[in-house]
């Protein structure tokens, strides 16, 4: 029910109740007044009749006549009763019937008149068979107290009251109709403002910029003004909260660390992009951690922090295919009654741990690589100090041993320095168009003597006019390391083919291949061939003067030039090392005359 309907109903109800109360009071007052007026009138007439009767002589004989005469004058039934209660005269009863009337000494009005002088009563008359109003007066005579009683039918009060009620009902209905119309008009005028406020408030649920624009000093206008002020304050507060939330979300999404916020019931309230990427999870909001992360250790530290309300830090492993090491820091959030949610920060330390392992392996490998030549140099020098210098042939042999180990140390240090520069991006690379065939042929010519010593045959297969974008020294070192390895680690008579061609998949790439028909490499070693200090045959590699860094340098140089290095090999089928580099559309510009 709308406010206008309630207003009209309330107004009509109020008017109806007021009318009913007024009508009831008026009817009651009218009935009481009419009854009192009838009794008072009958009393006056009774006094006049009593005075006339009292002035008569012998009432025993005169009573019937007096009753009849006075009844006509008083317009009422007149009854004269002797001191014994016997009716001696009655205007409504004939002479013959008087003897049959019972004693009236016990009638209420008679009893009251004998006691007080005047008595009244309204009761049913057994003589006249109707309701009558009685007034009795006592006459103090010499032979005792006589009673003169007047009786009259009570006025038709109920009929009058019913008629008045009908008139009052019509008047009340008319008043209610007029009041209803006036209330409806007032409600419409009043309801327009209320409806405007209601519609504006409903719109404010979706758009807080909406305003009532009510003016004035009445209650409705002031309510609208307060509503406008409240909406403006809410709009500012929500705007501030939205900006803060956006900044917080932007910060969370930009973080490298994963962040998970749990509510008091353990459900996930916040999970940023880094966490979803780290845990390979989709939508996490509203779910329990156990539903999205199958890691018993994580749930254990979440429970521990929630139970103790203290921070807990632990390093965990995630993922079954790609294992990741993650440092998880769980801290409790303040809440009601000492309870609250949790915030967990996930830091991916996989790369850090890998680098730490690489550092340890690097230190161990370098130490191992340095220990052998240094030990050889120390042993040889001690032998020379011990007297071998006196034997020229032995001294010459020991000096050659020292020289070979010194050269090996030199190569190792040079490779380490080159690799360090490449990884630190400190190489001064000068990218320019290079003739792929000419570069490959130059390196082959440089290593031809070494190949001939190993009785290996090295050929170049490359079309003319194939240009590649690269640094000349970097490309030379890549090809040198690959061809030198093919010659050095292949058996005598190995055939090595150096190819350069455009990539069949991408026309903007040039592929260099160094293929040999040597013994090949076991598939178990292939994934690690480009790691530093990794050797398939450790003893043989050191004996041939290898440092274990050649292929690592190839890989990092290829990446520095915008390419990549790869290998295919199988036991008994030889090996093919590839380097993919960007192609150049044309050669170098001709110098101006």
Coordinates of C-alpha atoms in Angstrom, one line a residue, residues 109-120 136-139:
X109 CA -42.8 4.3 43.4
X110 CA -45.3 3.9 46.2
X111 CA -42.7 2.6 48.6
X112 CA -40.4 5.4 47.7
X113 CA -43.2 8.0 48.1
X114 CA -44.1 6.8 51.5
X115 CA -40.5 7.0 52.6
X116 CA -39.5 10.3 50.9
X117 CA -42.7 12.0 49.8
X118 CA -42.1 11.5 46.1
X119 CA -41.3 8.4 44.2
X120 CA -40.6 7.6 40.6
X136 CA -46.2 9.0 43.1
X137 CA -46.7 11.7 45.8
X138 CA -47.6 11.2 49.4
X139 CA -50.7 13.1 50.9

